[in-house]
Backbone as ProteinMPNN parsed JSONL, in Angstrom:
{"seq_chain_A": "SDVRSFAPAASTMLPELAKDYVRKMVIRAGSGAKVMLVDAETKQYLSTVYSQSEVLKQEVFLVETIENEQVDKLLHMKAVCFLRPSYSSLRALCRHLRDPKFGEYHLFYTNTVRDSYLQDIAQADEQELVKQIHEYYADYMVLDSHLFSIPSGSFEGVGGGGRSASSSSAE", "coords_chain_A": {"N_chain_A": [[-18.241, -63.038, 46.723], [-21.274, -61.292, 47.199], [-24.332, -62.218, 45.686], [-26.503, -60.501, 45.464], [-25.303, -57.978, 45.361], [-24.442, -57.947, 42.833], [-26.745, -57.991, 41.206], [-28.094, -55.386, 40.677], [-26.559, -54.242, 38.606], [-26.648, -56.123, 36.598], [-29.357, -55.985, 36.108], [-29.754, -53.801, 34.492], [-28.8, -54.495, 32.053], [-30.001, -55.648, 29.594], [-31.898, -53.654, 28.606], [-30.116, -51.562, 28.164], [-28.269, -52.622, 26.406], [-29.921, -53.062, 24.165], [-30.606, -50.325, 23.632], [-28.103, -49.333, 22.998], [-27.552, -50.647, 20.573], [-29.319, -49.252, 18.821], [-28.355, -46.634, 19.148], [-25.782, -46.963, 18.072], [-26.418, -47.484, 15.349], [-27.513, -44.967, 14.516], [-25.348, -43.274, 14.909], [-23.505, -44.41, 13.165], [-24.589, -43.713, 10.729], [-23.897, -41.114, 10.483], [-23.606, -37.476, 10.822], [-26.292, -35.073, 10.638], [-29.686, -34.606, 9.311], [-31.958, -37.174, 9.878], [-34.111, -39.963, 9.048], [-35.799, -42.669, 10.417], [-36.387, -45.751, 9.179], [-38.561, -48.404, 9.71], [-39.751, -51.722, 10.359], [-42.751, -53.622, 11.331], [-42.017, -55.134, 13.624], [-39.433, -54.129, 14.363], [-40.184, -51.513, 14.856], [-41.663, -51.78, 17.175], [-39.583, -52.736, 18.842], [-37.876, -50.472, 18.87], [-39.627, -48.658, 20.176], [-39.757, -49.726, 22.74], [-37.342, -49.171, 23.89], [-36.542, -46.507, 23.441], [-37.625, -43.156, 23.885], [-39.741, -40.723, 22.177], [-38.589, -38.253, 22.352], [-35.976, -38.834, 23.04], [-35.088, -39.998, 20.71], [-35.325, -37.903, 18.919], [-33.178, -36.252, 19.874], [-31.067, -37.461, 18.711], [-30.911, -36.572, 16.118], [-32.84, -37.792, 14.566], [-35.557, -37.206, 12.878], [-37.935, -38.228, 12.065], [-39.802, -41.191, 12.289], [-40.727, -43.819, 10.545], [-42.738, -46.406, 8.952], [-41.366, -48.836, 6.794], [-43.005, -49.867, 4.917], [-44.806, -47.924, 4.239], [-45.859, -46.223, 1.606], [-46.498, -43.614, 1.089], [-44.799, -41.613, 1.883], [-43.261, -38.454, 1.781], [-40.788, -37.101, -0.572], [-37.736, -36.631, 0.647], [-35.025, -35.824, 0.088], [-32.755, -34.649, 1.229], [-32.368, -35.871, 3.552], [-31.098, -38.678, 5.521], [-31.691, -42.027, 5.458], [-32.064, -44.286, 8.028], [-32.238, -47.498, 8.162], [-33.825, -49.859, 9.979], [-34.343, -53.008, 10.212], [-36.018, -56.277, 10.051], [-34.647, -59.228, 8.635], [-36.579, -60.067, 6.569], [-38.77, -61.254, 3.988], [-40.832, -59.522, 3.299], [-39.934, -56.967, 4.252], [-37.696, -56.751, 2.637], [-38.876, -56.497, 0.064], [-40.266, -54.074, 0.419], [-38.106, -52.298, 0.958], [-36.769, -52.455, -1.518], [-38.568, -51.329, -3.182], [-38.417, -48.707, -2.232], [-35.746, -48.084, -2.94], [-35.866, -48.224, -5.733], [-37.481, -46.013, -6.241], [-36.479, -43.538, -4.842], [-36.823, -41.974, -1.7], [-35.189, -40.682, 0.043], [-31.871, -39.368, 0.492], [-29.748, -40.993, 1.126], [-29.212, -44.323, 2.16], [-28.933, -46.295, 4.938], [-28.382, -49.418, 6.049], [-29.546, -51.608, 8.539], [-29.791, -54.673, 9.84], [-31.637, -57.034, 11.86], [-30.697, -59.557, 12.098], [-28.97, -62.265, 10.496], [-28.614, -61.752, 7.001], [-29.901, -63.121, 4.027], [-27.888, -64.135, 1.237], [-29.056, -63.926, -1.287], [-30.967, -61.899, -0.822], [-29.3, -59.739, -0.451], [-28.267, -59.505, -3.004], [-30.643, -58.81, -4.365], [-31.091, -56.295, -3.265], [-28.802, -54.917, -4.144], [-29.29, -54.908, -6.856], [-31.657, -53.357, -6.988], [-30.728, -50.937, -6.119], [-29.914, -48.877, -8.105], [-29.123, -46.19, -8.166], [-27.098, -46.104, -6.392], [-27.48, -45.497, -3.593], [-27.396, -46.873, -1.163], [-25.413, -46.916, 1.481], [-24.247, -48.429, 3.455], [-24.329, -51.685, 4.986], [-25.32, -53.568, 7.723], [-25.309, -56.263, 10.007], [-26.937, -56.683, 12.902], [-27.307, -58.474, 15.863], [-30.08, -58.454, 16.961], [-32.618, -59.484, 17.185], [-34.807, -59.649, 19.104], [-37.129, -58.829, 21.69], [-37.097, -56.435, 24.153], [-38.541, -56.894, 27.226], [-38.404, -56.184, 29.943], [-35.957, -55.261, 32.377], [-34.726, -57.72, 32.82], [-35.85, -59.612, 31.136], [-36.727, -60.905, 28.005], [-38.17, -61.341, 24.708], [-38.499, -63.455, 21.89], [-39.629, -62.618, 18.75], [-42.244, -64.391, 16.969], [-41.444, -66.084, 14.013], [-39.055, -64.915, 13.682], [-36.832, -66.07, 12.541], [-37.241, -66.201, 9.863], [-35.828, -64.997, 7.579], [-33.296, -65.9, 8.012], [-30.158, -67.509, 7.508], [-28.309, -69.16, 4.878], [-26.092, -67.631, 4.108], [-23.909, -67.548, 5.915], [-22.22, -65.523, 6.658], [-20.218, -63.212, 8.61], [-21.091, -60.865, 11.221], [-20.008, -58.428, 10.404], [-19.683, -55.481, 8.537], [-20.946, -55.042, 5.09], [-21.042, -53.941, 1.683], [-23.505, -52.833, -0.544], [-22.99, -53.036, -3.774]], "CA_chain_A": [[-18.999, -61.872, 46.648], [-22.679, -61.407, 47.306], [-25.117, -62.213, 44.467], [-27.341, -59.229, 45.548], [-24.585, -56.769, 44.902], [-24.276, -57.997, 41.346], [-27.998, -57.876, 40.605], [-28.48, -54.114, 40.08], [-25.8, -53.961, 37.398], [-27.207, -57.041, 35.641], [-30.744, -55.725, 35.794], [-29.874, -52.787, 33.426], [-28.025, -54.919, 30.923], [-30.781, -55.859, 28.38], [-32.358, -52.354, 27.993], [-28.947, -50.7, 27.703], [-27.788, -53.232, 25.189], [-30.866, -52.704, 23.124], [-30.499, -48.948, 23.369], [-26.818, -49.199, 22.385], [-27.665, -51.034, 19.203], [-29.945, -48.211, 18.064], [-27.444, -45.525, 19.182], [-24.714, -47.184, 17.108], [-26.951, -47.3, 14.008], [-27.731, -43.567, 14.236], [-24.049, -42.792, 14.813], [-22.82, -44.895, 11.944], [-25.171, -42.955, 9.58], [-23.231, -39.793, 10.379], [-24.356, -36.312, 11.251], [-27.297, -34.567, 9.671], [-31.047, -34.988, 9.503], [-32.206, -38.567, 9.554], [-35.383, -40.57, 9.224], [-35.602, -44.074, 10.707], [-37.403, -46.616, 8.568], [-38.666, -49.653, 10.576], [-40.855, -52.667, 10.035], [-43.622, -53.724, 12.504], [-41.215, -55.683, 14.84], [-38.418, -53.178, 14.833], [-40.88, -50.371, 15.448], [-41.923, -52.233, 18.572], [-38.323, -52.823, 19.51], [-37.438, -49.119, 19.076], [-40.495, -47.991, 21.094], [-39.535, -50.162, 24.044], [-36.001, -48.645, 24.427], [-36.343, -45.045, 23.208], [-38.855, -42.232, 23.824], [-39.626, -39.861, 21.014], [-37.721, -37.117, 22.729], [-34.629, -39.413, 22.932], [-34.845, -40.257, 19.326], [-35.056, -36.539, 18.303], [-31.855, -35.784, 20.287], [-30.074, -38.038, 17.913], [-31.089, -35.997, 14.742], [-33.824, -38.552, 13.862], [-36.684, -36.31, 12.934], [-39.062, -38.913, 11.582], [-39.746, -42.637, 12.365], [-41.701, -44.263, 9.576], [-42.641, -47.827, 8.621], [-40.779, -49.088, 5.499], [-44.137, -50.257, 4.074], [-45.561, -46.78, 3.952], [-45.363, -45.637, 0.23], [-46.987, -42.231, 1.03], [-43.749, -40.709, 2.405], [-42.71, -37.403, 0.89], [-39.424, -37.171, -0.902], [-36.919, -35.851, 1.528], [-33.669, -36.199, -0.408], [-31.723, -34.08, 2.101], [-32.286, -36.698, 4.756], [-30.506, -39.923, 5.415], [-32.596, -43.086, 6.01], [-31.468, -45.29, 8.837], [-33.259, -48.618, 8.03], [-33.696, -50.865, 11.041], [-35.282, -53.965, 9.612], [-35.761, -57.679, 10.154], [-34.282, -59.802, 7.321], [-37.758, -60.775, 6.062], [-39.014, -60.982, 2.51], [-41.699, -58.287, 3.215], [-39.032, -55.859, 4.44], [-36.862, -56.722, 1.426], [-39.686, -55.951, -1.0], [-40.499, -52.644, 0.733], [-36.825, -51.577, 0.767], [-36.441, -52.476, -2.898], [-39.477, -50.278, -3.742], [-37.784, -47.407, -1.919], [-34.558, -47.877, -3.678], [-36.21, -47.864, -7.195], [-38.08, -44.656, -6.303], [-35.903, -43.122, -3.582], [-37.431, -40.855, -0.946], [-34.149, -40.109, 0.84], [-30.661, -39.113, -0.213], [-28.841, -42.058, 1.503], [-29.889, -45.464, 2.855], [-27.991, -47.047, 5.869], [-29.2, -50.621, 6.379], [-29.196, -52.337, 9.713], [-30.697, -55.821, 10.006], [-31.634, -57.551, 13.134], [-30.093, -60.847, 12.173], [-28.268, -62.553, 9.24], [-29.345, -61.536, 5.723], [-29.569, -64.087, 2.908], [-27.124, -63.576, 0.089], [-29.985, -63.609, -2.371], [-31.586, -60.593, -0.448], [-28.304, -58.7, -0.714], [-28.282, -59.359, -4.451], [-31.754, -58.049, -4.788], [-30.89, -54.911, -2.792], [-27.814, -54.312, -5.072], [-30.001, -54.696, -8.219], [-32.609, -52.319, -6.878], [-29.973, -49.725, -5.81], [-29.332, -48.374, -9.271], [-28.525, -44.897, -7.931], [-26.039, -46.242, -5.401], [-27.826, -44.774, -2.382], [-27.049, -47.633, 0.022], [-24.029, -46.6, 1.89], [-23.681, -49.463, 4.306], [-25.228, -52.759, 5.446], [-24.801, -54.237, 8.921], [-26.178, -57.256, 10.712], [-26.852, -56.692, 14.312], [-28.079, -59.573, 16.297], [-30.99, -57.743, 17.907], [-33.946, -59.989, 16.904], [-35.56, -59.894, 20.32], [-37.83, -57.713, 22.199], [-36.847, -56.268, 25.646], [-39.782, -56.686, 27.965], [-38.015, -55.422, 31.131], [-34.58, -55.344, 32.591], [-34.174, -59.049, 32.84], [-36.746, -60.475, 30.393], [-36.884, -60.634, 26.576], [-38.94, -62.314, 23.964], [-38.098, -63.574, 20.448], [-40.877, -62.66, 17.979], [-42.443, -65.53, 16.113], [-41.061, -65.788, 12.591], [-37.764, -64.156, 13.707], [-35.794, -66.693, 11.724], [-37.754, -66.294, 8.494], [-34.733, -64.601, 6.578], [-31.951, -66.377, 8.461], [-29.401, -68.537, 6.77], [-27.968, -68.986, 3.445], [-24.853, -66.895, 3.825], [-22.862, -67.884, 6.721], [-21.306, -64.372, 6.756], [-20.208, -62.612, 9.913], [-21.858, -59.608, 11.436], [-19.317, -57.286, 9.983], [-20.419, -54.696, 7.423], [-20.658, -55.193, 3.722], [-21.743, -52.852, 1.087], [-24.279, -53.275, -1.697], [-22.441, -52.354, -4.86]], "C_chain_A": [[-20.529, -62.164, 46.717], [-23.396, -61.254, 46.083], [-26.003, -60.95, 44.364], [-26.586, -58.094, 45.052], [-24.366, -56.792, 43.434], [-25.558, -57.731, 40.616], [-28.352, -56.519, 40.013], [-27.756, -53.867, 38.726], [-26.326, -54.88, 36.266], [-28.615, -56.667, 35.214], [-30.849, -54.623, 34.733], [-29.311, -53.296, 32.142], [-28.871, -54.987, 29.601], [-31.272, -54.483, 27.794], [-31.232, -51.562, 27.483], [-28.34, -51.302, 26.445], [-28.614, -52.889, 23.979], [-30.695, -51.227, 22.652], [-29.153, -48.638, 22.658], [-26.827, -49.516, 20.954], [-28.263, -49.925, 18.361], [-29.007, -46.97, 18.056], [-26.352, -45.72, 18.137], [-25.2, -47.018, 15.663], [-27.008, -45.783, 13.59], [-26.271, -42.939, 14.047], [-23.308, -43.125, 13.549], [-23.381, -44.228, 10.628], [-24.536, -41.596, 9.454], [-24.121, -38.693, 10.833], [-25.312, -35.866, 10.124], [-28.739, -35.144, 9.966], [-31.331, -36.426, 9.012], [-33.699, -38.892, 9.694], [-35.076, -42.079, 9.494], [-36.72, -44.857, 10.103], [-37.38, -47.982, 9.254], [-39.75, -50.543, 9.998], [-41.7, -52.842, 11.312], [-42.842, -54.155, 13.758], [-40.146, -54.654, 15.286], [-39.007, -51.845, 15.358], [-41.179, -50.574, 16.868], [-40.665, -52.144, 19.373], [-37.844, -51.396, 19.883], [-38.319, -48.447, 20.199], [-40.264, -48.485, 22.559], [-38.18, -49.595, 24.648], [-35.779, -47.149, 24.268], [-37.687, -44.298, 23.222], [-38.625, -41.381, 22.605], [-38.606, -38.775, 21.229], [-36.236, -37.576, 22.59], [-34.178, -39.662, 21.471], [-34.565, -38.917, 18.604], [-33.712, -36.027, 18.686], [-30.791, -36.338, 19.401], [-30.189, -37.634, 16.369], [-32.037, -36.951, 13.917], [-35.112, -37.826, 14.003], [-37.985, -37.001, 12.565], [-38.858, -40.359, 11.826], [-40.946, -43.029, 11.548], [-41.598, -45.722, 9.258], [-42.187, -47.863, 7.094], [-41.903, -49.334, 4.462], [-44.872, -49.093, 3.583], [-45.038, -46.118, 2.611], [-45.802, -44.199, 0.118], [-46.034, -41.219, 1.588], [-43.295, -39.692, 1.361], [-41.267, -37.642, 0.565], [-38.676, -36.143, -0.079], [-35.4, -36.099, 1.277], [-32.467, -35.626, 0.423], [-31.503, -34.873, 3.34], [-31.715, -38.056, 4.499], [-31.525, -40.979, 6.071], [-31.737, -44.091, 6.76], [-32.531, -46.424, 8.82], [-32.905, -49.673, 9.049], [-34.716, -51.856, 10.782], [-34.986, -55.425, 9.981], [-35.442, -58.18, 8.755], [-35.373, -60.668, 6.748], [-37.991, -60.405, 4.623], [-39.885, -59.739, 2.388], [-40.885, -57.022, 3.374], [-38.169, -55.659, 3.25], [-37.677, -56.046, 0.333], [-39.927, -54.406, -0.832], [-39.265, -51.811, 0.453], [-36.536, -51.422, -0.706], [-37.307, -51.432, -3.62], [-38.933, -48.881, -3.423], [-36.633, -47.076, -2.716], [-34.813, -47.584, -5.167], [-36.803, -46.518, -7.336], [-37.684, -43.96, -4.954], [-36.672, -41.877, -3.033], [-36.368, -40.022, -0.117], [-32.799, -40.151, 0.083], [-29.614, -40.243, 0.0], [-29.664, -43.103, 2.305], [-28.754, -46.181, 3.608], [-28.732, -48.161, 6.411], [-28.674, -51.325, 7.582], [-30.239, -53.449, 9.985], [-30.524, -56.439, 11.359], [-31.139, -58.995, 13.284], [-29.408, -61.045, 10.728], [-29.154, -62.379, 8.062], [-28.965, -62.543, 4.687], [-28.784, -63.374, 1.827], [-28.058, -63.107, -1.069], [-30.696, -62.267, -2.114], [-30.567, -59.436, -0.748], [-28.203, -58.487, -2.181], [-29.451, -58.553, -4.924], [-31.644, -56.548, -4.396], [-29.918, -54.212, -3.76], [-28.519, -54.023, -6.42], [-30.96, -53.516, -8.127], [-31.919, -50.906, -6.649], [-29.24, -49.19, -7.022], [-28.585, -46.982, -9.099], [-27.447, -44.883, -6.888], [-26.275, -45.4, -4.114], [-27.591, -45.55, -1.12], [-25.588, -47.437, 0.327], [-23.342, -47.668, 2.782], [-24.769, -50.495, 4.68], [-24.537, -53.432, 6.646], [-25.788, -55.272, 9.378], [-25.905, -57.178, 12.165], [-27.732, -57.767, 14.847], [-28.991, -59.033, 17.395], [-32.47, -58.202, 17.522], [-34.681, -60.508, 18.135], [-36.167, -58.667, 20.879], [-37.578, -57.61, 23.738], [-38.226, -56.015, 26.31], [-39.594, -55.93, 29.286], [-36.509, -55.627, 31.304], [-33.915, -56.695, 32.548], [-35.02, -60.092, 32.049], [-36.864, -60.02, 28.905], [-37.676, -61.705, 25.915], [-38.464, -62.326, 22.52], [-39.415, -63.637, 19.661], [-40.984, -63.946, 17.135], [-42.045, -65.138, 14.674], [-39.69, -65.048, 12.516], [-36.694, -64.803, 12.814], [-36.199, -66.858, 10.321], [-36.658, -66.011, 7.447], [-33.446, -65.13, 6.93], [-31.433, -67.494, 7.618], [-29.081, -68.249, 5.373], [-26.65, -68.35, 3.193], [-23.72, -67.303, 4.628], [-21.813, -66.75, 7.002], [-21.27, -63.906, 8.209], [-20.968, -61.47, 10.091], [-21.142, -58.407, 10.973], [-20.075, -56.65, 8.671], [-19.956, -55.191, 6.031], [-21.37, -54.187, 3.017], [-22.457, -53.482, -0.224], [-23.795, -52.439, -2.849], [-22.804, -52.972, -6.143]], "O_chain_A": [[-20.964, -63.237, 46.3], [-23.173, -60.261, 45.391], [-26.206, -60.418, 43.273], [-27.156, -57.259, 44.35], [-24.124, -55.748, 42.83], [-25.502, -57.273, 39.474], [-28.884, -56.49, 38.903], [-28.361, -53.316, 37.806], [-26.43, -54.451, 35.117], [-29.036, -56.983, 34.101], [-31.904, -54.489, 34.113], [-29.342, -52.553, 31.161], [-28.452, -54.416, 28.594], [-31.066, -54.213, 26.611], [-31.361, -50.923, 26.439], [-27.945, -50.581, 25.529], [-28.108, -52.488, 22.931], [-30.649, -50.94, 21.456], [-29.106, -47.756, 21.801], [-26.221, -48.807, 20.151], [-27.761, -49.666, 17.267], [-28.893, -46.32, 17.017], [-26.018, -44.792, 17.401], [-24.474, -46.47, 14.834], [-26.612, -45.404, 12.488], [-26.05, -42.168, 13.113], [-22.608, -42.309, 12.949], [-22.716, -44.203, 9.592], [-24.631, -40.975, 8.395], [-25.274, -38.928, 11.196], [-25.185, -36.191, 8.943], [-28.907, -36.054, 10.778], [-30.985, -36.81, 7.894], [-34.443, -38.183, 10.371], [-34.196, -42.661, 8.86], [-37.883, -44.666, 10.46], [-36.336, -48.626, 9.365], [-40.576, -50.086, 9.208], [-41.359, -52.226, 12.322], [-43.017, -53.575, 14.83], [-40.01, -54.373, 16.476], [-38.403, -51.16, 16.183], [-40.99, -49.683, 17.696], [-40.647, -51.557, 20.455], [-37.464, -51.134, 21.024], [-37.783, -47.751, 21.061], [-40.544, -47.747, 23.504], [-38.013, -49.599, 25.867], [-34.896, -46.589, 24.917], [-38.696, -44.736, 22.669], [-37.523, -41.302, 22.062], [-37.842, -38.442, 20.322], [-35.38, -36.836, 22.105], [-33.004, -39.529, 21.124], [-33.659, -38.837, 17.774], [-33.094, -35.373, 17.846], [-29.703, -35.768, 19.32], [-29.626, -38.294, 15.496], [-32.015, -36.899, 12.687], [-35.716, -37.802, 15.075], [-39.052, -36.412, 12.735], [-37.736, -40.803, 11.579], [-42.066, -42.609, 11.838], [-40.497, -46.271, 9.279], [-42.591, -47.031, 6.282], [-41.741, -49.035, 3.279], [-45.547, -49.211, 2.56], [-43.944, -45.557, 2.55], [-45.497, -43.577, -0.899], [-46.409, -40.059, 1.759], [-42.989, -40.035, 0.219], [-40.566, -38.311, 1.324], [-38.964, -34.947, -0.121], [-34.653, -36.521, 2.159], [-31.333, -36.09, 0.301], [-30.576, -34.607, 4.105], [-31.817, -38.565, 3.383], [-32.095, -40.725, 7.132], [-30.805, -44.672, 6.204], [-33.6, -46.282, 9.415], [-31.844, -50.294, 8.997], [-35.886, -51.623, 11.086], [-33.828, -55.777, 10.202], [-35.924, -57.608, 7.778], [-35.161, -61.848, 6.467], [-37.492, -59.402, 4.114], [-39.697, -58.963, 1.451], [-41.146, -56.057, 2.655], [-37.913, -54.521, 2.86], [-37.193, -55.091, -0.275], [-39.809, -53.61, -1.763], [-39.337, -50.765, -0.192], [-36.094, -50.352, -1.125], [-36.849, -50.749, -4.536], [-38.989, -47.983, -4.264], [-36.482, -45.938, -3.159], [-34.086, -46.809, -5.789], [-36.684, -45.894, -8.391], [-38.515, -43.838, -4.054], [-37.073, -40.952, -3.74], [-36.608, -38.898, 0.324], [-32.648, -40.915, -0.871], [-28.718, -40.429, -0.824], [-30.634, -42.792, 2.996], [-27.764, -46.61, 3.016], [-29.662, -47.945, 7.187], [-27.482, -51.62, 7.659], [-31.395, -53.179, 10.311], [-29.446, -56.397, 11.951], [-31.145, -59.578, 14.368], [-29.316, -60.118, 9.924], [-30.313, -62.794, 8.079], [-27.776, -62.794, 4.49], [-28.984, -62.192, 1.545], [-27.856, -62.069, -1.7], [-31.004, -61.555, -3.07], [-30.928, -58.356, -1.215], [-28.06, -57.339, -2.601], [-29.299, -57.694, -5.793], [-32.072, -55.669, -5.145], [-30.152, -53.071, -4.159], [-28.315, -52.965, -7.016], [-31.076, -52.746, -9.08], [-32.492, -49.862, -6.961], [-28.017, -49.059, -6.968], [-27.601, -46.682, -9.775], [-26.928, -43.829, -6.521], [-25.381, -44.701, -3.636], [-27.582, -44.942, -0.05], [-24.69, -47.747, -0.456], [-22.119, -47.793, 2.855], [-25.962, -50.19, 4.682], [-23.364, -53.805, 6.594], [-26.989, -55.143, 9.143], [-24.828, -57.537, 12.642], [-28.83, -57.966, 14.328], [-28.703, -59.145, 18.586], [-33.404, -57.401, 17.544], [-35.114, -61.66, 18.185], [-35.742, -57.557, 20.559], [-37.813, -58.555, 24.491], [-38.94, -55.066, 25.987], [-40.455, -55.158, 29.709], [-35.865, -56.145, 30.391], [-32.719, -56.818, 32.282], [-34.904, -61.296, 32.279], [-37.082, -58.838, 28.639], [-37.851, -62.807, 26.434], [-38.066, -61.288, 21.992], [-40.218, -64.552, 19.848], [-39.99, -64.498, 16.664], [-42.285, -64.021, 14.215], [-39.247, -64.627, 11.447], [-35.755, -64.131, 12.388], [-35.549, -67.615, 9.599], [-36.577, -66.764, 6.477], [-32.485, -64.857, 6.211], [-32.183, -68.313, 7.087], [-29.504, -67.263, 4.768], [-26.108, -68.525, 2.101], [-22.613, -67.411, 4.1], [-20.713, -66.995, 7.498], [-22.203, -64.179, 8.964], [-21.549, -61.028, 9.1], [-21.701, -57.327, 11.161], [-20.884, -57.248, 7.963], [-18.836, -55.655, 5.818], [-22.255, -53.557, 3.595], [-22.021, -54.467, -0.82], [-24.127, -51.256, -2.931], [-22.397, -52.486, -7.199]]}, "name": "protein", "num_of_chains": 1, "seq": "SDVRSFAPAASTMLPELAKDYVRKMVIRAGSGAKVMLVDAETKQYLSTVYSQSEVLKQEVFLVETIENEQVDKLLHMKAVCFLRPSYSSLRALCRHLRDPKFGEYHLFYTNTVRDSYLQDIAQADEQELVKQIHEYYADYMVLDSHLFSIPSGSFEGVGGGGRSASSSSAE"}
């Protein structure tokens, strides 16, 4: 077969894969109004694969950084948290869980989360608002259809658990 005939299909692979990760996060959170909480890197990731109107079509009415402590309480909304497994994201999430702004928290990490971070989340989640935790291996930035970049410090929170990417819950 001719390599050129294969190229168009391969050229859409990275953006579609990245978009699919986000789509799966939103679907797994279930129906209803949602806010997406992101950190600096995942906000950039999201903005490269989704337009605001595309995000709105998935019942995500607000995209906010996890570090923003000025968010109004919207307890009728579900928080879809798309975060890197970094210490700064962990601290911000734990602040949210101790003083919840949303009725549910669905956590999606871009890489492996340390067991100690999961323990911290469980301790902060006194009201049991965390409904699920997933590890998606999406710690890269899509630059175009055939080029990606790995942000510096991407492996800051990696290691320590050796768990698979399957879901676990913070109980």
